[in-house]
Coordinates of C-alpha atoms in Angstrom, one line a residue:
M1 CA -96.2 105.4 -40.2
S2 CA -94.0 104.3 -37.2
C3 CA -91.3 107.0 -36.4
D4 CA -88.8 104.0 -35.3
T5 CA -85.3 104.6 -36.4
I6 CA -84.6 101.6 -39.2
V7 CA -81.6 100.3 -40.3
A8 CA -80.4 97.8 -43.6
I9 CA -77.8 96.8 -45.3
S10 CA -77.9 98.8 -48.6
T11 CA -75.3 96.9 -50.7
P12 CA -75.7 93.3 -52.1
R13 CA -74.8 90.6 -50.0
A14 CA -71.8 89.6 -51.7
I15 CA -68.1 89.7 -51.7
G16 CA -67.2 93.3 -53.0
A17 CA -64.8 96.4 -51.9
I18 CA -67.3 98.4 -50.0
A19 CA -70.7 97.5 -47.9
I20 CA -72.9 100.0 -46.9
V21 CA -75.2 100.0 -43.7
R22 CA -77.6 102.8 -43.6
V23 CA -79.6 104.0 -40.7
S24 CA -82.7 106.5 -40.9
G25 CA -84.4 108.3 -38.1
K26 CA -84.3 110.4 -35.1
D27 CA -81.8 108.3 -33.4
A28 CA -79.2 107.8 -36.4
L29 CA -76.9 110.4 -35.4
G30 CA -76.8 109.0 -31.8
I31 CA -76.0 105.7 -33.1
A32 CA -73.0 107.2 -35.1
K33 CA -71.9 108.7 -32.0
K34 CA -72.0 105.2 -30.1
L35 CA -70.6 103.3 -32.7
T36 CA -67.6 105.8 -33.6
K37 CA -67.3 106.9 -29.9
K38 CA -67.0 110.5 -31.2
T39 CA -69.1 113.2 -29.7
N40 CA -69.3 115.3 -32.9
I41 CA -70.0 114.2 -36.5
K42 CA -70.4 117.0 -38.9
A43 CA -73.1 116.4 -41.4
R44 CA -72.4 115.8 -45.1
Y45 CA -68.7 115.1 -44.4
A46 CA -67.0 111.9 -45.0
T47 CA -65.3 111.0 -41.8
L48 CA -63.0 107.9 -41.3
S49 CA -63.7 106.3 -38.2
K50 CA -63.2 103.1 -36.3
L51 CA -66.5 101.3 -35.2
Y52 CA -67.0 99.4 -32.0
D53 CA -69.5 97.1 -30.6
Q54 CA -71.2 97.6 -27.3
S55 CA -68.4 95.8 -25.5
G56 CA -65.8 98.1 -26.9
A57 CA -64.3 95.8 -29.5
M58 CA -63.5 97.1 -33.0
L59 CA -65.4 96.2 -35.7
D60 CA -64.0 97.9 -38.7
E61 CA -62.6 101.1 -40.0
A62 CA -65.1 102.7 -42.1
I63 CA -66.3 105.9 -43.9
V64 CA -69.0 107.8 -41.8
I65 CA -71.4 110.1 -43.5
Y66 CA -74.3 112.1 -41.8
F67 CA -77.0 113.5 -43.7
K68 CA -79.0 115.8 -41.4
Q69 CA -82.8 116.0 -42.1
P70 CA -84.4 117.3 -44.1
N71 CA -81.5 117.3 -46.7
S72 CA -81.5 113.2 -46.9
Y73 CA -83.0 110.7 -49.3
T74 CA -86.0 110.0 -46.7
G75 CA -86.1 113.6 -45.1
E76 CA -84.8 112.1 -41.9
D77 CA -81.6 112.0 -40.3
I78 CA -79.7 109.4 -42.3
V79 CA -76.1 108.0 -41.2
E80 CA -74.2 105.6 -43.5
F81 CA -71.2 103.3 -42.4
Q82 CA -69.1 102.6 -45.5
C83 CA -67.6 99.6 -44.4
H84 CA -65.3 97.0 -45.8
G85 CA -67.1 94.8 -48.4
G86 CA -67.8 90.9 -47.9
L87 CA -70.4 88.7 -46.0
V88 CA -69.0 89.5 -42.5
V89 CA -68.2 92.9 -41.6
A90 CA -71.7 94.4 -42.8
N91 CA -73.5 91.9 -40.8
M92 CA -71.3 92.8 -37.6
V93 CA -72.1 96.3 -37.8
L94 CA -75.9 95.5 -38.6
D95 CA -76.3 93.5 -35.2
T96 CA -74.7 95.8 -33.2
I97 CA -76.9 98.5 -34.2
L98 CA -80.0 96.3 -33.6
K99 CA -78.9 95.9 -30.2
Y100 CA -79.5 99.5 -29.7
N101 CA -83.2 98.7 -30.1
I102 CA -83.2 99.8 -34.0
S103 CA -85.6 98.3 -36.1
L104 CA -84.5 96.3 -39.2
S105 CA -86.0 97.9 -42.1
S106 CA -88.7 96.1 -44.1
P107 CA -88.3 96.3 -48.1
G108 CA -88.8 99.4 -49.5
E109 CA -89.3 101.3 -46.2
F110 CA -86.5 103.8 -46.8
S111 CA -88.5 105.0 -50.1
K112 CA -91.6 104.9 -48.6
R113 CA -90.4 107.2 -46.2
A114 CA -88.8 109.4 -48.8
Y115 CA -92.4 109.7 -50.4
L116 CA -94.3 110.0 -47.1
N117 CA -92.0 113.1 -46.2
G118 CA -92.3 114.6 -49.5
K119 CA -89.4 113.9 -50.8
M120 CA -90.4 112.3 -54.1
D121 CA -93.7 111.4 -55.5
L122 CA -95.1 107.9 -56.5
S123 CA -93.7 108.4 -60.2
Q124 CA -90.0 108.9 -59.0
V125 CA -90.7 106.2 -56.3
E126 CA -91.5 103.8 -59.1
A127 CA -88.5 104.8 -61.5
V128 CA -86.2 104.3 -58.2
S129 CA -87.5 100.6 -57.8
N130 CA -87.0 100.3 -61.7
I131 CA -84.0 101.5 -62.4
I132 CA -82.5 99.1 -59.8
Q133 CA -83.9 96.2 -61.9
A134 CA -82.9 98.0 -65.2
Q135 CA -81.4 95.4 -67.9
S136 CA -80.0 98.0 -70.6
K137 CA -78.7 101.6 -70.9
N138 CA -81.6 102.9 -72.7
A139 CA -83.8 101.8 -69.9
A140 CA -81.7 103.4 -67.0
K141 CA -81.6 106.8 -69.0
M142 CA -85.2 106.8 -69.3
L143 CA -85.9 106.2 -65.9
S144 CA -83.1 108.7 -64.8
R145 CA -85.4 111.2 -66.5
Q146 CA -88.5 110.1 -64.3
I147 CA -86.7 110.4 -61.3
D148 CA -85.7 113.7 -62.5
G149 CA -89.4 114.9 -62.6
E150 CA -90.3 114.2 -66.1
L151 CA -93.3 112.4 -65.6
T152 CA -94.2 114.6 -62.7
T153 CA -94.0 117.7 -64.9
F154 CA -96.4 116.2 -67.4
V155 CA -98.7 115.3 -64.9
D156 CA -98.9 118.5 -63.8
D157 CA -99.6 120.0 -67.1
V158 CA -102.3 117.7 -67.7
K159 CA -104.0 118.7 -64.4
K160 CA -103.5 122.3 -65.0
Q161 CA -105.2 122.0 -68.1
L162 CA -108.2 119.8 -66.8
V163 CA -108.7 122.3 -63.9
E164 CA -108.9 125.1 -66.6
I165 CA -111.4 123.6 -68.3
L166 CA -113.4 122.3 -65.2
S167 CA -113.4 125.7 -64.0
F168 CA -114.6 127.6 -66.8
V169 CA -117.4 124.7 -67.3
E170 CA -118.5 124.9 -63.4
V171 CA -119.2 128.6 -63.8
N172 CA -121.4 128.0 -66.7
I173 CA -123.3 125.6 -64.9
D174 CA -124.2 128.3 -62.4
Y175 CA -125.8 130.2 -65.4
A176 CA -127.6 127.3 -67.0
D177 CA -129.8 129.4 -69.1
E178 CA -126.8 130.9 -71.1
L179 CA -125.2 128.7 -73.9
I180 CA -121.5 128.4 -73.8
D181 CA -120.2 130.8 -76.9
D182 CA -118.6 129.1 -79.8
K183 CA -115.3 130.6 -79.4
S184 CA -115.4 129.0 -75.7
L185 CA -116.6 125.7 -77.0
K186 CA -113.6 125.9 -79.8
S187 CA -111.1 126.6 -77.0
I188 CA -112.1 123.7 -74.9
N189 CA -112.3 121.3 -77.6
I190 CA -109.0 122.1 -78.6
K191 CA -107.5 121.5 -75.1
L192 CA -109.5 118.2 -75.2
K193 CA -108.0 117.1 -78.3
S194 CA -104.6 118.2 -77.3
L195 CA -105.0 116.1 -73.9
Q196 CA -106.2 113.0 -76.0
I197 CA -103.2 113.2 -78.5
S198 CA -100.6 113.7 -75.4
L199 CA -102.3 110.7 -73.7
K200 CA -102.3 108.3 -76.5
K201 CA -98.9 109.1 -77.4
L202 CA -97.8 108.3 -73.9
L203 CA -99.5 105.0 -73.8
Q204 CA -98.2 103.8 -77.1
N205 CA -94.8 104.4 -76.3
S206 CA -94.9 102.6 -73.2
L207 CA -96.4 99.5 -74.6
Y208 CA -93.2 97.7 -74.1
K209 CA -91.8 99.0 -71.0
D210 CA -91.3 95.5 -69.4
G211 CA -89.0 94.8 -72.1
L212 CA -86.8 97.9 -72.1
I213 CA -86.6 97.5 -68.0
H214 CA -86.3 93.9 -67.4
G215 CA -85.4 92.8 -70.8
F216 CA -87.4 91.8 -74.2
A217 CA -88.9 88.3 -74.2
I218 CA -88.5 86.6 -78.2
T219 CA -90.4 83.4 -78.7
I220 CA -89.1 81.2 -81.4
I221 CA -92.1 79.2 -83.1
G222 CA -92.5 76.9 -85.7
K223 CA -93.4 73.4 -86.4
P224 CA -91.6 70.5 -85.7
N225 CA -87.8 69.9 -87.1
V226 CA -87.5 73.3 -88.9
G227 CA -84.5 74.0 -86.9
K228 CA -85.5 75.9 -83.9
S229 CA -83.1 74.4 -81.5
S230 CA -80.3 74.7 -83.9
F231 CA -81.2 78.1 -84.5
L232 CA -80.9 78.7 -80.6
N233 CA -77.8 76.9 -80.2
S234 CA -76.1 79.1 -83.0
L235 CA -77.3 82.5 -81.2
L236 CA -75.9 81.3 -77.9
N237 CA -72.8 79.5 -79.9
D238 CA -73.7 76.6 -77.2
K239 CA -75.7 73.5 -77.2
A240 CA -78.5 74.8 -75.0
A241 CA -81.0 72.8 -76.8
I242 CA -81.1 69.1 -77.9
V243 CA -81.2 68.7 -81.7
S244 CA -82.4 65.8 -83.6
H245 CA -83.9 64.7 -86.8
S246 CA -86.9 63.3 -85.1
A247 CA -90.0 65.6 -85.1
G248 CA -91.1 66.7 -81.5
T249 CA -87.8 66.5 -79.9
T250 CA -88.4 69.8 -78.0
R251 CA -91.4 69.5 -75.6
D252 CA -90.2 72.0 -72.7
T253 CA -89.6 75.5 -73.3
I254 CA -85.8 76.4 -73.1
T255 CA -85.2 80.2 -72.3
K256 CA -81.8 81.7 -72.6
T257 CA -80.4 85.5 -72.2
I258 CA -78.3 87.3 -74.8
K259 CA -77.6 90.7 -75.1
I260 CA -78.4 92.3 -78.6
G261 CA -76.7 95.7 -78.7
D262 CA -77.6 97.7 -75.4
N263 CA -80.9 95.3 -74.8
I264 CA -81.0 92.4 -72.8
V265 CA -83.0 89.4 -74.6
Y266 CA -84.6 86.5 -73.2
I267 CA -85.2 84.1 -75.9
S268 CA -87.2 81.0 -75.9
D269 CA -87.2 77.8 -78.1
T270 CA -90.6 76.0 -78.0
A271 CA -92.1 72.8 -78.9
G272 CA -93.0 72.6 -82.6
L273 CA -96.5 73.3 -83.4
R274 CA -98.6 70.8 -84.9
Q275 CA -101.4 68.2 -84.7
T276 CA -100.4 65.4 -82.4
N277 CA -102.2 62.8 -80.1
N278 CA -99.3 62.6 -77.5
D279 CA -100.5 64.2 -74.4
I280 CA -97.2 65.2 -73.3
E281 CA -96.4 66.9 -76.5
K282 CA -100.2 68.5 -76.4
Q283 CA -98.8 70.3 -73.0
G284 CA -95.5 71.4 -74.7
I285 CA -97.5 73.0 -77.5
E286 CA -99.8 74.9 -75.3
I287 CA -97.1 76.1 -73.1
S288 CA -95.3 77.2 -76.4
M289 CA -98.5 79.1 -77.4
Q290 CA -98.7 80.8 -73.9
T291 CA -95.0 81.7 -73.9
A292 CA -95.5 83.5 -77.3
K293 CA -98.5 85.5 -76.2
K294 CA -96.6 86.8 -73.3
G295 CA -93.4 87.7 -75.2
D296 CA -92.6 90.8 -77.1
I297 CA -91.5 89.5 -80.5
I298 CA -92.0 86.4 -82.3
V299 CA -89.4 84.8 -84.5
A300 CA -91.7 82.5 -86.8
M301 CA -89.4 79.7 -88.4
F302 CA -90.0 77.8 -91.6
D303 CA -88.4 75.0 -93.5
N304 CA -87.1 76.0 -97.0
S305 CA -86.5 72.5 -97.9
K306 CA -90.2 71.5 -97.3
Q307 CA -93.4 72.3 -98.8
F308 CA -95.6 74.7 -97.1
D309 CA -98.2 72.5 -95.4
K310 CA -101.0 72.6 -92.7
D311 CA -98.7 72.8 -89.8
D312 CA -97.0 75.6 -91.6
E313 CA -100.8 77.2 -92.2
R314 CA -101.3 76.8 -88.3
V315 CA -98.1 78.4 -87.2
L316 CA -98.9 81.4 -89.6
D317 CA -102.4 81.9 -88.6
F318 CA -101.3 81.7 -84.9
V319 CA -98.2 84.2 -85.3
N320 CA -101.0 86.4 -87.3
S321 CA -103.5 86.5 -84.5
L322 CA -101.0 88.1 -82.0
D323 CA -100.5 91.7 -81.9
K324 CA -96.5 91.4 -82.0
I325 CA -94.1 92.5 -83.6
V326 CA -92.9 89.0 -86.1
I327 CA -89.8 88.3 -87.7
N328 CA -90.2 85.6 -90.6
I329 CA -87.1 83.2 -90.8
V330 CA -86.9 80.7 -93.8
N331 CA -84.3 78.1 -92.6
K332 CA -82.0 75.6 -94.5
N333 CA -81.4 77.6 -97.2
D334 CA -78.5 75.3 -97.8
L335 CA -81.0 72.6 -99.2
K336 CA -83.2 72.8 -102.3
N337 CA -86.1 75.4 -102.3
M338 CA -89.3 73.7 -101.9
F339 CA -91.2 76.4 -99.7
D340 CA -93.5 78.9 -101.1
K341 CA -91.9 82.1 -99.8
K342 CA -94.6 84.3 -101.3
R343 CA -96.8 83.0 -98.2
L344 CA -94.9 85.5 -96.1
D345 CA -94.9 89.1 -96.2
S346 CA -91.3 89.3 -95.5
H347 CA -88.7 87.1 -94.4
I348 CA -85.1 86.3 -93.8
N349 CA -83.3 83.6 -95.5
L350 CA -81.1 81.7 -93.2
I351 CA -78.7 79.1 -92.7
A352 CA -78.7 78.5 -88.9
K353 CA -75.4 77.4 -88.9
E354 CA -73.4 80.0 -91.0
N355 CA -74.9 83.6 -91.4
I356 CA -76.8 84.2 -87.9
N357 CA -75.5 88.0 -88.0
I358 CA -78.4 88.6 -90.4
F359 CA -80.8 87.8 -87.6
F360 CA -78.8 89.8 -85.1
E361 CA -78.8 92.6 -87.5
K362 CA -82.5 92.7 -88.1
L363 CA -83.5 92.2 -84.4
E364 CA -80.9 95.0 -83.4
T365 CA -82.8 97.2 -85.9
I366 CA -86.0 96.4 -84.8
L367 CA -84.9 97.2 -81.2
N368 CA -83.5 100.6 -81.7
N369 CA -86.3 102.0 -84.0
S370 CA -89.4 100.6 -82.5
F371 CA -88.9 101.8 -78.9
D372 CA -87.9 105.3 -79.0
T373 CA -86.4 105.5 -75.3
S374 CA -85.9 109.4 -76.0
Q375 CA -89.6 109.8 -75.2
M376 CA -91.3 109.5 -72.1
S377 CA -92.8 106.4 -71.1
L378 CA -94.7 104.7 -68.2
V379 CA -93.0 102.3 -65.8
S380 CA -95.8 100.3 -64.3
N381 CA -98.9 98.9 -64.8
R382 CA -100.6 101.1 -62.2
Q383 CA -99.5 104.1 -64.1
I384 CA -100.7 102.8 -67.4
S385 CA -104.0 102.0 -65.9
A386 CA -104.4 105.5 -64.7
V387 CA -103.5 107.2 -67.9
Q388 CA -105.8 105.0 -69.7
D389 CA -108.9 105.6 -67.4
C390 CA -108.1 109.3 -67.8
L391 CA -107.8 109.2 -71.4
N392 CA -111.5 107.3 -71.5
S393 CA -112.9 109.9 -69.0
I394 CA -111.9 112.5 -71.8
N395 CA -113.2 110.7 -74.5
S396 CA -116.5 110.5 -72.9
C397 CA -116.6 114.4 -72.9
D398 CA -116.7 114.8 -76.7
D399 CA -120.7 114.0 -76.7
L400 CA -121.4 115.5 -73.6
L401 CA -119.9 119.0 -74.6
K402 CA -122.0 119.3 -77.9
T403 CA -125.0 118.3 -76.3
S404 CA -124.8 121.0 -73.3
Q405 CA -124.7 118.3 -70.7
L406 CA -122.3 120.2 -68.5
E407 CA -122.9 118.1 -65.0
L408 CA -122.1 115.0 -66.7
F409 CA -119.0 116.7 -68.5
S410 CA -117.9 118.2 -65.1
F411 CA -118.2 114.9 -63.4
E412 CA -115.8 113.2 -66.2
I413 CA -113.2 115.8 -66.0
N414 CA -113.2 115.4 -62.2
Q415 CA -112.7 111.9 -62.8
A416 CA -110.1 112.4 -65.5
L417 CA -108.3 114.5 -62.8
S418 CA -108.9 111.8 -60.2
F419 CA -106.9 109.2 -62.4
I420 CA -104.0 111.1 -63.6
S421 CA -103.1 112.5 -60.1
K422 CA -102.8 108.7 -59.1
I423 CA -99.5 109.0 -60.9
T424 CA -97.8 111.1 -58.4
K425 CA -99.9 110.7 -55.4
L426 CA -102.4 108.0 -54.1
Y427 CA -105.6 108.4 -52.5
K428 CA -106.0 105.3 -50.9
Y429 CA -102.8 105.4 -48.7
D430 CA -101.8 102.4 -46.7
E431 CA -103.1 99.5 -48.4
M432 CA -101.6 100.5 -51.6
L433 CA -98.3 101.9 -50.1
D434 CA -97.4 98.6 -48.5
V435 CA -98.3 96.5 -51.4
M436 CA -96.0 98.9 -53.5
F437 CA -93.1 99.3 -51.6
S438 CA -93.0 95.8 -50.7
K439 CA -91.6 95.0 -54.1
F440 CA -88.2 97.2 -53.0
C441 CA -85.1 95.8 -51.8
L442 CA -83.9 96.2 -48.3
G443 CA -82.1 99.4 -47.7
K444 CA -84.1 101.4 -50.4

């Protein structure tokens, strides 16, 4: 890793009260002294000081804070200049610092240095990245616990148990003529079963991590003219989607954002599902189905005033083929009932323009009850892959232990250790690190 001193604006480039310019590296304190014209800056004290450019012209009056290594975010010397906000002042301070041959930080470089200097592990780094993007209070709370080391503690405990199992088995490999006694076998099996339960529970609770962090994706599905667009407009209290009595009016997917309780929800109105010879409508239907497959929750809508037909059956079959949470809505309940509601396992009766709160209450209940944010969760696909691979290796051990294939058993436990360790520390450094940290924002 380069030992260059780096600088970045760590706050959004927008109008605001304060902008922070952050410098990290061996020259950080020297830069602070040059900009403030002070010979001494006390560590961990907020100092009000005028800032000057190389010509001596005043740039701003700012709060300057010096964090002496190793007691800083990156583990290096850090100086923060808390300037007046806006689009100009922070850039002037940044430009002045760059003229002293300081390098402009790449995205995520501050956190990368924190990781490489042992200030946090990879699970904490990923939590930092995600908490910046969190779209709900529950996500922020969950990610705060991971920054505090919740997942690190779990990984350490799994590794400890695997090492205990491995050490016992490898001793027995050296004495291959002696069978492992029943008491020891039972102890190992109990530990393996406990690990399997813990890992499965963690994976199950991580299914909706993207929804918790970035917002839940909800897709409205139904045949044409069941009231999907009117329903979306009612949710938004706005005319976001075109409404017409002509079937097939909606051909493009329309996605809008609403807040349900403490959760951000992205809700998409889609083209009606039906048999058609129109090429453009076919493309819209294909997009509808792909949107539903990628979403977290499906709203399947049916028309109370129409008999259940092949298009409704097509919708129901498609929805049931997806491993998703489904809310069935029978719309237009102000009209004469013609729809066979027994076709649905459960449903909400709705008049889209009147009793929309019934849907809001149902959805909020699902979001609150289905996703237990008090439980630990994985926050990246990388973490999920590592836990799943670890679990697969442990699952492979069951038969190997029963048949006393201790060498293969030991190999699988070693594999499990390798996989679970990836959550907190990578084996392949440079290439993986560059990909991971490139997703961060500047100054972080």
